[in-house]
Every structure is written in structure tokens, then in C-alpha cells.
Short mmCIF file of C-alpha atoms and ligand atoms in Angstrom, two decimals:
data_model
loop_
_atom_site.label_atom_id
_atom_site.label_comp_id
_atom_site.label_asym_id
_atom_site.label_seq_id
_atom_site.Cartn_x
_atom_site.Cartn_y
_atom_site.Cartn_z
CA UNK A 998 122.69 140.51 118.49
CA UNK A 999 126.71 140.50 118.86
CA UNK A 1000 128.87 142.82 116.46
CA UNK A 1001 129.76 140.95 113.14
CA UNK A 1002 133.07 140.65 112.13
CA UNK A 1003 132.30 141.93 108.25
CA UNK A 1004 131.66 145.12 109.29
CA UNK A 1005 135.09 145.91 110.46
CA UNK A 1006 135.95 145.47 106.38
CA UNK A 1007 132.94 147.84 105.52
CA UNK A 1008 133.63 151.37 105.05
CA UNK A 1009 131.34 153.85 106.81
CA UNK A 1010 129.74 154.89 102.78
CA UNK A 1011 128.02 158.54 103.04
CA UNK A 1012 126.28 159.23 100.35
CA UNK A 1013 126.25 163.34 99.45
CA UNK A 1014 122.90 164.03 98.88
CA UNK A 1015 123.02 166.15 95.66
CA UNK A 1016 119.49 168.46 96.51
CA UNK A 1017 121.34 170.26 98.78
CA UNK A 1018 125.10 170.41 97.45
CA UNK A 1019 127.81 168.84 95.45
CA UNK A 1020 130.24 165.92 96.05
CA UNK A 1021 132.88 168.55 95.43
CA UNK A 1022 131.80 171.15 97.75
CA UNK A 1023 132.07 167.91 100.18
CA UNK A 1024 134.45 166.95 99.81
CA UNK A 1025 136.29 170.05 100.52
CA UNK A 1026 134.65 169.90 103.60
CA UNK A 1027 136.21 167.26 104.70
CA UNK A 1028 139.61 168.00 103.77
CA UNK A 1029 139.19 171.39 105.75
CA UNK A 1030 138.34 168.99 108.43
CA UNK A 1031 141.40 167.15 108.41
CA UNK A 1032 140.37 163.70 106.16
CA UNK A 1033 142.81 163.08 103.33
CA UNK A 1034 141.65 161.90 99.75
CA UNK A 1035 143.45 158.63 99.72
CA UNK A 1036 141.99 155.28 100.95
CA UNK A 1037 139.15 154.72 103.75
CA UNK A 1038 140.98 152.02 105.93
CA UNK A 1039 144.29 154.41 106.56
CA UNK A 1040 143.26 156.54 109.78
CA UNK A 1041 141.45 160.43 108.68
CA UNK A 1042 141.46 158.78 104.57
CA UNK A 1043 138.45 158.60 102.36
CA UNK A 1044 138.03 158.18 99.37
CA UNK A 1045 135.27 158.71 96.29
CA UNK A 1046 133.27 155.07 95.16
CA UNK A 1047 134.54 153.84 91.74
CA UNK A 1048 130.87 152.60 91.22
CA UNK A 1049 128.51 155.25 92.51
CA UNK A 1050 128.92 158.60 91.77
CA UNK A 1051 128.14 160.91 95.08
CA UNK A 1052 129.26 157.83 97.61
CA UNK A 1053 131.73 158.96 100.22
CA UNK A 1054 134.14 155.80 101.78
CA UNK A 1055 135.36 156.65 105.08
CA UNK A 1056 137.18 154.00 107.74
CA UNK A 1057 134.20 151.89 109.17
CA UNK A 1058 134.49 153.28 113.01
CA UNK A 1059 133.95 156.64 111.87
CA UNK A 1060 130.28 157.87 113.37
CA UNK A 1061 128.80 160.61 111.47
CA UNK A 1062 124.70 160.15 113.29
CA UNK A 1063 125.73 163.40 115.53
CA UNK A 1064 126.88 165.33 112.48
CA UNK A 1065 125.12 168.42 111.43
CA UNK A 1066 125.77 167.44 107.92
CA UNK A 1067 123.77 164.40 108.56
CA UNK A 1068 121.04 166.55 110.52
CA UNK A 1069 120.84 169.06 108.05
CA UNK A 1070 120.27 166.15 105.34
CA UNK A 1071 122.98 167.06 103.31
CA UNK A 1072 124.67 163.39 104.37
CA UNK A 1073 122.60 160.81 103.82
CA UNK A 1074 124.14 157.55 105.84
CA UNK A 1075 123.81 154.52 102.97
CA UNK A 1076 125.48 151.15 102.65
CA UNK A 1077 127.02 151.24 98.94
CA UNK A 1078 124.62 148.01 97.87
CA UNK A 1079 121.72 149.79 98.80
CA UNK A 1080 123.00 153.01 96.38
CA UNK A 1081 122.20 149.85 93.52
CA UNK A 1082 119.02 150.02 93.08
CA UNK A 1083 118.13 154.05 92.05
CA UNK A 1084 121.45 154.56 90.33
CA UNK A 1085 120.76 151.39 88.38
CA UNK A 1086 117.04 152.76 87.42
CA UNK A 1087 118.00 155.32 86.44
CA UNK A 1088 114.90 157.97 86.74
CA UNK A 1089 114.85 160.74 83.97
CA UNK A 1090 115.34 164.56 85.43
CA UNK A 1091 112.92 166.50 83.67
CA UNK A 1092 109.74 168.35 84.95
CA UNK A 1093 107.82 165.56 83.42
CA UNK A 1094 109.03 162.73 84.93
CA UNK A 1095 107.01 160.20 87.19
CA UNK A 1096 108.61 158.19 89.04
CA UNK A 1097 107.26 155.12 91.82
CA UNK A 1098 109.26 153.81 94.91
CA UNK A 1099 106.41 151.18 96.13
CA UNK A 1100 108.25 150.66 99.15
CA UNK A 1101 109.81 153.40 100.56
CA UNK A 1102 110.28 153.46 104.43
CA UNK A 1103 112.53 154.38 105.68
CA UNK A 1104 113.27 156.54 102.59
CA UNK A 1105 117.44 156.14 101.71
CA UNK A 1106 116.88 155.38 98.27
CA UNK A 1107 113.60 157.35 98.00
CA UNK A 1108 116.12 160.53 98.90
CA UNK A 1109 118.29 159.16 95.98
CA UNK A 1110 115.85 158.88 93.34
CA UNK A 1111 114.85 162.08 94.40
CA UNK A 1112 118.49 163.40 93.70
CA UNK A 1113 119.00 161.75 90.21
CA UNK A 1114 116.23 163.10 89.10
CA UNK A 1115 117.99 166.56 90.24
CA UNK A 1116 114.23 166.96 92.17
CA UNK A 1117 112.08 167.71 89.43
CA UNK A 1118 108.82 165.93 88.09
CA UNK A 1119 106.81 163.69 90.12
CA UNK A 1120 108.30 160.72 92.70
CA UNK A 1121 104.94 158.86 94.26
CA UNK A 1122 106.73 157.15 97.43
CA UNK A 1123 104.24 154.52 98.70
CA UNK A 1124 104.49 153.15 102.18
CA UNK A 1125 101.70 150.84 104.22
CA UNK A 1126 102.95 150.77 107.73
CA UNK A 1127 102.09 154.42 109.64
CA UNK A 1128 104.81 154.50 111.70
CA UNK A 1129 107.66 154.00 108.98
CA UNK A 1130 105.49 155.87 106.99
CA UNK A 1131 106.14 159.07 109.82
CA UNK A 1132 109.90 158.07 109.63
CA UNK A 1133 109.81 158.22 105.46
CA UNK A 1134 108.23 162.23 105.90
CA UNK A 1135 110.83 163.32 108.60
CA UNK A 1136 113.51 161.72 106.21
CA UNK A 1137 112.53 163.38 103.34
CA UNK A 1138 111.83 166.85 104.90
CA UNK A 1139 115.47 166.18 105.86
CA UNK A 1140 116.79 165.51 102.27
CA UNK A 1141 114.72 168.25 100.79
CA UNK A 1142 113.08 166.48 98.57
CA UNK A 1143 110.11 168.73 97.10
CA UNK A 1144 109.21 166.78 94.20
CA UNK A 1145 108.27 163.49 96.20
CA UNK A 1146 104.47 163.01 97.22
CA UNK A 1147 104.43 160.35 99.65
CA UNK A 1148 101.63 157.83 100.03
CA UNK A 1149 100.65 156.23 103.36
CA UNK A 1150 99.58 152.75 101.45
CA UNK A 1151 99.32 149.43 99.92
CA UNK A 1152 101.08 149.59 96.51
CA UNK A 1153 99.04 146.34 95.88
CA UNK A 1154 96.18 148.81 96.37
CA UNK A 1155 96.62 151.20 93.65
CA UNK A 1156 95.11 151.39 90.29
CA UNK A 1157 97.30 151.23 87.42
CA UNK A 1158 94.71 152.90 85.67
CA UNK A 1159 94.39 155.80 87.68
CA UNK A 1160 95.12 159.18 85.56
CA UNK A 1161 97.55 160.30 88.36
CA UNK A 1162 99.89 156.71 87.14
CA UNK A 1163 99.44 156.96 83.95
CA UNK A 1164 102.84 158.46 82.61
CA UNK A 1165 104.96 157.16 85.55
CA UNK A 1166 107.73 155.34 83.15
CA UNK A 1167 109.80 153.73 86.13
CA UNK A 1168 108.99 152.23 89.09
CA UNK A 1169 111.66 151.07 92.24
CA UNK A 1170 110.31 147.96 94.13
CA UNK A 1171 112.46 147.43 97.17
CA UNK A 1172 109.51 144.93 99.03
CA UNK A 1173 109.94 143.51 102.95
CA UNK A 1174 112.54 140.55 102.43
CA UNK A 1175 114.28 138.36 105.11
CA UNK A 1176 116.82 140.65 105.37
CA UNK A 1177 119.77 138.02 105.79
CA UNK A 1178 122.52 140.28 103.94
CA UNK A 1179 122.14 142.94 106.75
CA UNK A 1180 125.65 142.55 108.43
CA UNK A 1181 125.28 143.71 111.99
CA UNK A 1182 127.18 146.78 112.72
CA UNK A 1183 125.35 147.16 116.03
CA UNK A 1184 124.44 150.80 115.29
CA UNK A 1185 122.88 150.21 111.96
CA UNK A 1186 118.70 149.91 112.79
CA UNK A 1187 118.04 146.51 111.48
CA UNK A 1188 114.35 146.67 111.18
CA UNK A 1189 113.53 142.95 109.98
CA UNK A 1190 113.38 139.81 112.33
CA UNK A 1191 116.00 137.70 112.75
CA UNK A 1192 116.41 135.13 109.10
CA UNK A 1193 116.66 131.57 110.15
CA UNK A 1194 117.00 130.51 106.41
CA UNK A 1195 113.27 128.98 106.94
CA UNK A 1196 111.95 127.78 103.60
CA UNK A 1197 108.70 128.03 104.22
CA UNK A 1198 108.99 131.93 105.42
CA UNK A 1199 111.47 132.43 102.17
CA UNK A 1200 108.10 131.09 100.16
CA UNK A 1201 106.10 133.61 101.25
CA UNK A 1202 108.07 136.52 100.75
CA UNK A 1203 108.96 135.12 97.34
CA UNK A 1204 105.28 134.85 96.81
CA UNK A 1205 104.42 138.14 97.58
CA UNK A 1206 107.77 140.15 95.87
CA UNK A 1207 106.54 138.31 92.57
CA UNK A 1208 103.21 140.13 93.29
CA UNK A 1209 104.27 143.30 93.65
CA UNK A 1210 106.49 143.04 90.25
CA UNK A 1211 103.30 141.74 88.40
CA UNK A 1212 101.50 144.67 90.02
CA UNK A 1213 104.65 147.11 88.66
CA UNK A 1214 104.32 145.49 85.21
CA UNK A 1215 100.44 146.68 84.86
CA UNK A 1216 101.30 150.40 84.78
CA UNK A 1217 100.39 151.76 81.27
CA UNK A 1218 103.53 153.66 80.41
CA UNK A 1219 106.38 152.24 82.36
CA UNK A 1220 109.68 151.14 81.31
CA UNK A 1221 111.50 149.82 83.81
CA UNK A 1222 111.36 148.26 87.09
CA UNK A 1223 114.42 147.86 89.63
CA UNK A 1224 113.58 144.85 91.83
CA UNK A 1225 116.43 144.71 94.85
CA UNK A 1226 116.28 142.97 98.30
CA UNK A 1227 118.80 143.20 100.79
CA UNK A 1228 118.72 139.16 101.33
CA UNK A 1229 121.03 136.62 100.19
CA UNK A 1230 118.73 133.39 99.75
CA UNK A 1231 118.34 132.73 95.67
CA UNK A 1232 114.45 132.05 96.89
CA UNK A 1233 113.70 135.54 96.93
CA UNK A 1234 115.78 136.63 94.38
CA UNK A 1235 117.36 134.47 91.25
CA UNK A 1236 113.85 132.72 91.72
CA UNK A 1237 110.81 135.69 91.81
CA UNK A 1238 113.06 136.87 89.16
CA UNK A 1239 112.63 133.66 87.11
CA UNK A 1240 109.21 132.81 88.38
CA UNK A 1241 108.83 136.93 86.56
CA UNK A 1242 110.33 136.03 83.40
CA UNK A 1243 107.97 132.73 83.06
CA UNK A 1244 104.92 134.86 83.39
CA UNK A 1245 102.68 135.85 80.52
CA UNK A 1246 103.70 139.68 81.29
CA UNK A 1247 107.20 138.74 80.17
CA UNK A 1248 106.28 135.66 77.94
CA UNK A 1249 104.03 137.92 75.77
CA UNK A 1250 107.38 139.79 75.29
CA UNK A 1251 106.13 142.79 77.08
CA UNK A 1252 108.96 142.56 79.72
CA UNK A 1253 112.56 141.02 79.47
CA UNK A 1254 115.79 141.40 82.09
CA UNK A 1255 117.95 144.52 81.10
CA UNK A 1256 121.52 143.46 79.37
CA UNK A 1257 124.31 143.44 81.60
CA UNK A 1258 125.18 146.39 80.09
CA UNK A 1259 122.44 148.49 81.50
CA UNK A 1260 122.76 147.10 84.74
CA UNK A 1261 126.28 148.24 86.59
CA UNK A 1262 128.28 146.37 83.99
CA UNK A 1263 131.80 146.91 85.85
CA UNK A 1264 130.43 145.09 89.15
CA UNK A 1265 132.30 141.87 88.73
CA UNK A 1266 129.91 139.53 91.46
CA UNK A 1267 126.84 138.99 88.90
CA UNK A 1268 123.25 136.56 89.68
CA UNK A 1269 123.96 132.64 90.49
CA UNK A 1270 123.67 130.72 86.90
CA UNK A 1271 122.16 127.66 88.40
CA UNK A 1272 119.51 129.50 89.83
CA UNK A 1273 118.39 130.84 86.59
CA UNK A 1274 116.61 129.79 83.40
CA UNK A 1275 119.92 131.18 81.25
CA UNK A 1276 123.01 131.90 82.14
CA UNK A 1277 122.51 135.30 80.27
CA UNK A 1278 120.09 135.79 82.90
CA UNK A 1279 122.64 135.39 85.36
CA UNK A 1280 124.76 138.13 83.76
CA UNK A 1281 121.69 140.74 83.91
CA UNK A 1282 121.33 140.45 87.77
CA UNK A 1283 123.37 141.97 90.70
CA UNK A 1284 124.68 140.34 93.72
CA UNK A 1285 126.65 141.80 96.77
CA UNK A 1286 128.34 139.50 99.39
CA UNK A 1287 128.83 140.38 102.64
CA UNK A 1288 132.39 140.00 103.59
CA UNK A 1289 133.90 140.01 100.06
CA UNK A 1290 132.34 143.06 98.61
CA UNK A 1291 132.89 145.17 101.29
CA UNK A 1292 129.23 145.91 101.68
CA UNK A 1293 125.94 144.28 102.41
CA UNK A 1294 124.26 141.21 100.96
CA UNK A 1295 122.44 142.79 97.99
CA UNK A 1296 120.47 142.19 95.38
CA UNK A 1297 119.41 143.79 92.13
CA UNK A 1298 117.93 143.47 88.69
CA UNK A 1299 116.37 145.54 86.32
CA UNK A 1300 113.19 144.86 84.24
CA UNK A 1301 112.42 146.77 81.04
CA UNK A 1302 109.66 146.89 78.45
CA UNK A 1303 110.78 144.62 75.60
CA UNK A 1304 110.62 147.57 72.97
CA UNK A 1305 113.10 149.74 75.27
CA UNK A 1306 116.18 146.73 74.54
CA UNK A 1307 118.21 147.24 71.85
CA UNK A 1308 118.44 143.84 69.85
CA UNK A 1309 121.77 142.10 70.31
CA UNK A 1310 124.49 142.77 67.44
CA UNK A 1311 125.62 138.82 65.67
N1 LIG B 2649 113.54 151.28 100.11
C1 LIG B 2649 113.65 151.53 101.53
C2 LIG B 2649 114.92 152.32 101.81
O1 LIG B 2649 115.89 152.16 101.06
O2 LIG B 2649 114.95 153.11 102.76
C3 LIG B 2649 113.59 150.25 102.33
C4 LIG B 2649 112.33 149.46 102.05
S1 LIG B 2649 112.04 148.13 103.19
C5 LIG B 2649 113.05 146.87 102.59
C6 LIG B 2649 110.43 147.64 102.68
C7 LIG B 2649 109.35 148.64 103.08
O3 LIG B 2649 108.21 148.40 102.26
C8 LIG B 2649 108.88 148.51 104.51
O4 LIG B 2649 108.88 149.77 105.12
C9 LIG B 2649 107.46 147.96 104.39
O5 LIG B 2649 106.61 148.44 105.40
C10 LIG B 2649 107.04 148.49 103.04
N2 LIG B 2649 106.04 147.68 102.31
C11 LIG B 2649 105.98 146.35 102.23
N3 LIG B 2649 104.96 145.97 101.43
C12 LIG B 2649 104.38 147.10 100.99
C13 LIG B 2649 103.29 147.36 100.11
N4 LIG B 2649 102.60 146.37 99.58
N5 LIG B 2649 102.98 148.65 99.84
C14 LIG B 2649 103.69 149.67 100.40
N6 LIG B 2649 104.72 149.47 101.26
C15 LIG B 2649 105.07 148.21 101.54
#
């Protein structure tokens, strides 16, 4: 793989991971280290995200991996697409919140959920493959994240009936995609194979992200699911979102797509209208593009239980 040119337009984002301290007291780290509060791309400047609250810009050559602030967890090292997802969910922060990230390896937004729900309550963090499942625990022994049980397994393989699921009200599916948004930085750990666009591979991930939301939308109690992949191709995301919306889950009026409103409504780059069964539809989803957002390819939309949507004013 050869550096891609994007990523010199990409500031270095660091999210401050609010279990262990505030984006103030960070920032005044920082500054006592010399960085200026002004603009990422001028040399020692950074700057606050207008979108995510807790998201640190800094210039994009900046390396932070050797930091004790990213050792001791209180950094967390997270592209500002992938920040999408949990802040767009949502999770409530009371002691009796339960909360499901299906896919959670290597744990970035697990770590965030854990933090917007200021650590309290439940967050079941499922993950099948062992060894990213050993990377998810060191990560969130990092974060401190106390109120996260994680699960070495198939979400496809749990019981939506079982007593321990039955009050979890939002789940975060972030499934295996094809991964072509992933701009190369060279030290970012792009885990996914190389995406050659392949239909016929697209198909099959499409096939089995549509599963996993069907499996999301069995759980008794919840309210909303975040679907997001970090891919580009409308296959695995305008489409499992409308393949979603055609199924009886959503057709019996159980499920709809959040309003724009709920769903970052100041992010101007919104889902692909042709792709989609209304244009309204469009205006629910998410998109990131790599070298004009200055982050990732991303993608992002937000399911909720039809009774949860306030009805549109005439
Ligand atoms: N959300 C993660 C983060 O932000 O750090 C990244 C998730 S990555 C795109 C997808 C992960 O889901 C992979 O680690 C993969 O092994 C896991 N996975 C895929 N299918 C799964 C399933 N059915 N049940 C549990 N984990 C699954």
C-alpha cells in the first residue's frame, strides 16, 4: 500500500475520552504544551470539531501513538466519521440503561458509547473473532470502561429473548464491510482486505449487514439502531438500508429511518437519492467522502421504532 494523498487534508482527530477527564481539562493540556486554539493545518494549531463534541483536530502529521495520554486511555485516536455512529445513537446515561455494540473490535466506538452514557448501566459489546476480541478487552481496560461486558461471539447467535436483552433499548451495528472509505495514512491499521469494487463480494456483505439489522430489529424493547460502515459502495449501504425498509419489520410499521433531524442535521453531505426508495430517505442517511470531508468514507443511518417518531407537522 503507498500513502494516499487525502490524508495530507485529514486532521489527526483525537477524541478526549470523557471516563477519564474533560475536553477542557485537555485542552489546557495542550496549550501548556505549546498547541494554540486556532486551526489544525497552521503548524502547533488545533482546534475543537463543530460536529462532535469531545473531538480534538490537530495538523495531520502530528503522531500521538507514543503519547502517555494515548497509553493511559485518556486519548482515544478516532477518525471524525467513525465518532458518527455513537454520537448519532445516542445511548441514555442512567444506571438502567442497556446498550448493544454487535460488532465491536477493535472497540473505538465501543469506548464512546461507553462515554455518552457517562459509564453507567449496561453496554453488551459482542465480538466473534478471538483475537480482535483480546484487542477489544486491552482497549477497553485502557478507556476505563467499567460498565461494558464484553462478549466473545456471534451477535447472529444471541437470543433476543434472553432476560439479560430484554430492556436493551439501542443497539450499534458497525458489521465487517469492504472497507473502501479507509484512506491510507500508512500508520492507520487497516484491518480489511484490499476492495476491488467486486459486485459479487459487495452482495455478500450486503447480504449479511441486512441480517444482522433484522437480527437488531427482534430485540423486545429497543428503539433504535445505528447501522454505519466505513465503505463507500451504495451496495452496502443506500441498498441494505432500502432492502431494511422493504421488509415486513419496517413494512408492519414497527421500524422507519430517523428524520434528518435526529440524525446530525448540520452535516451538509446526506445518502445518494437515486439509490433510495424516497428522496426523504436520502435526507435521513449520512455520508462522508474521502477527500472532500476531510475524513474517511463513512456511512450512517439511524433506525427507530415507529412509535419513537414524532409525526411530521403539515
Ligand atoms: N465498531 C468497531 C470500532 O469502531 O472499533 C469496528 C467494527 S469492524 C468494522 C467489524 C467487527 O465486527 C470485526 O471485528 C468483526 O470481527 C466483527 N463481527 C463481524 N460479524 C460479527 C458478528 N456476527 N458478531 C460479532 N462480531 C462480528
Amino acid at each position: 500500500r503507498t500513502a494516499d494523498v487525502r490524508a495530507e487534508k485529514i486532521p489527526r482527530y483525537v477524541r478526549v475520552n470523557s471516563t477519564c477527564w474533560s475536553t477542557e481539562e485537555a485542552v489546557k493540556t495542550f496549550i501548556s504544551r505549546g498547541y494554540r486554539l486556532s486551526n489544525p493545518f497552521e503548524e502547533k494549531g488545533f482546534a475543537k470539531d463543530e460536529h462532535i463534541r469531545d473531538l480534538l483536530l490537530f495538523p495531520p502529521d502530528t503522531q500521538f501513538s507514543d503519547d502517555p495520554l494515548y497509553h493511559e486511555g485518556k486519548i482515544i485516536l478516532q477518525d471524525k466519521a467513525s465518532c458518527f455512529p455513537a454520537y448519532v445513537l445516542a445511548p441514555p446515561a442512567h444506571d438502567r440503561a442497556v446498550v448493544i455494540d454487535a460488532t465491536a473490535a477493535p472497540g473505538n466506538k465501543t469506548s464512546h458509547l461507553c462515554a455518552l452514557m457517562g459509564n453507567k448501566g449496561k453496554l453488551f459489546a459482542f465480538e466473534r473473532d478471538r483475537k480482535r476480541f483480546g484487542t477489544l478487552k486491552t482497549m477497553l481496560a485502557r478507556a476505563r470502561c467499567t460498565n461494558v461486558e464484553p462478549v466473545n461471539a456471534d451477535f447472529m447467535t444471541t437470543s433476543p429473548a434472553d432476560a439479560r436483552f430484554a430492556a436493551v433499548t439501542h443497539i450499534l451495528l458497525d458489521p465487517s464491510c469492504s472497507g473502501s472509505g479507509i484512506v491510507n495514512r500508512l500508520d492507520y491499521l487497516v484491518e480489511s482486505e484490499a476492495d476491488d469494487g467486486n459486485e459479487e463480494r459487495l452482495q455478500k456483505l450486503a447480504s449479511f449487514q441486512l441480517l444482522m439489522i433484522r437480527h437488531a430489529m427482534k430485540f423486545p424493547a429497543v428503539q433504535r439502531i445505528a447501522y454505519s460502515t466505513c465503505s463507500v459502495h451504495a451496495t452496502e449501504n443506500e441498498h441494505v438500508v432500502r432492502e431494511a425498509l422493504r421488509t415486513d419489520e419496517c413494512a408492519a410499521g414497527k421500524f422507519r429511518l430517523a428524520p434528518r433531524d435526529m440524525v446530525l442535521p448540520a452535516w451538509p453531505r446526506r445518502g445518494l437519492p437515486a439509490e433510495t426508495d424516497a428522496p426523504d430517505d436520502a435526507e435521513s442517511l449520512v455520508r462522508c467522502s474521502p477527500g472532500e470531508d476531510a475524513t474517511n468514507g463513512f456511512f450512517v443511518s439511524l433506525f427507530v421504532r415507529e412509535s419513537l417518531v414524532p409525526e411530521a407537522a403539515d
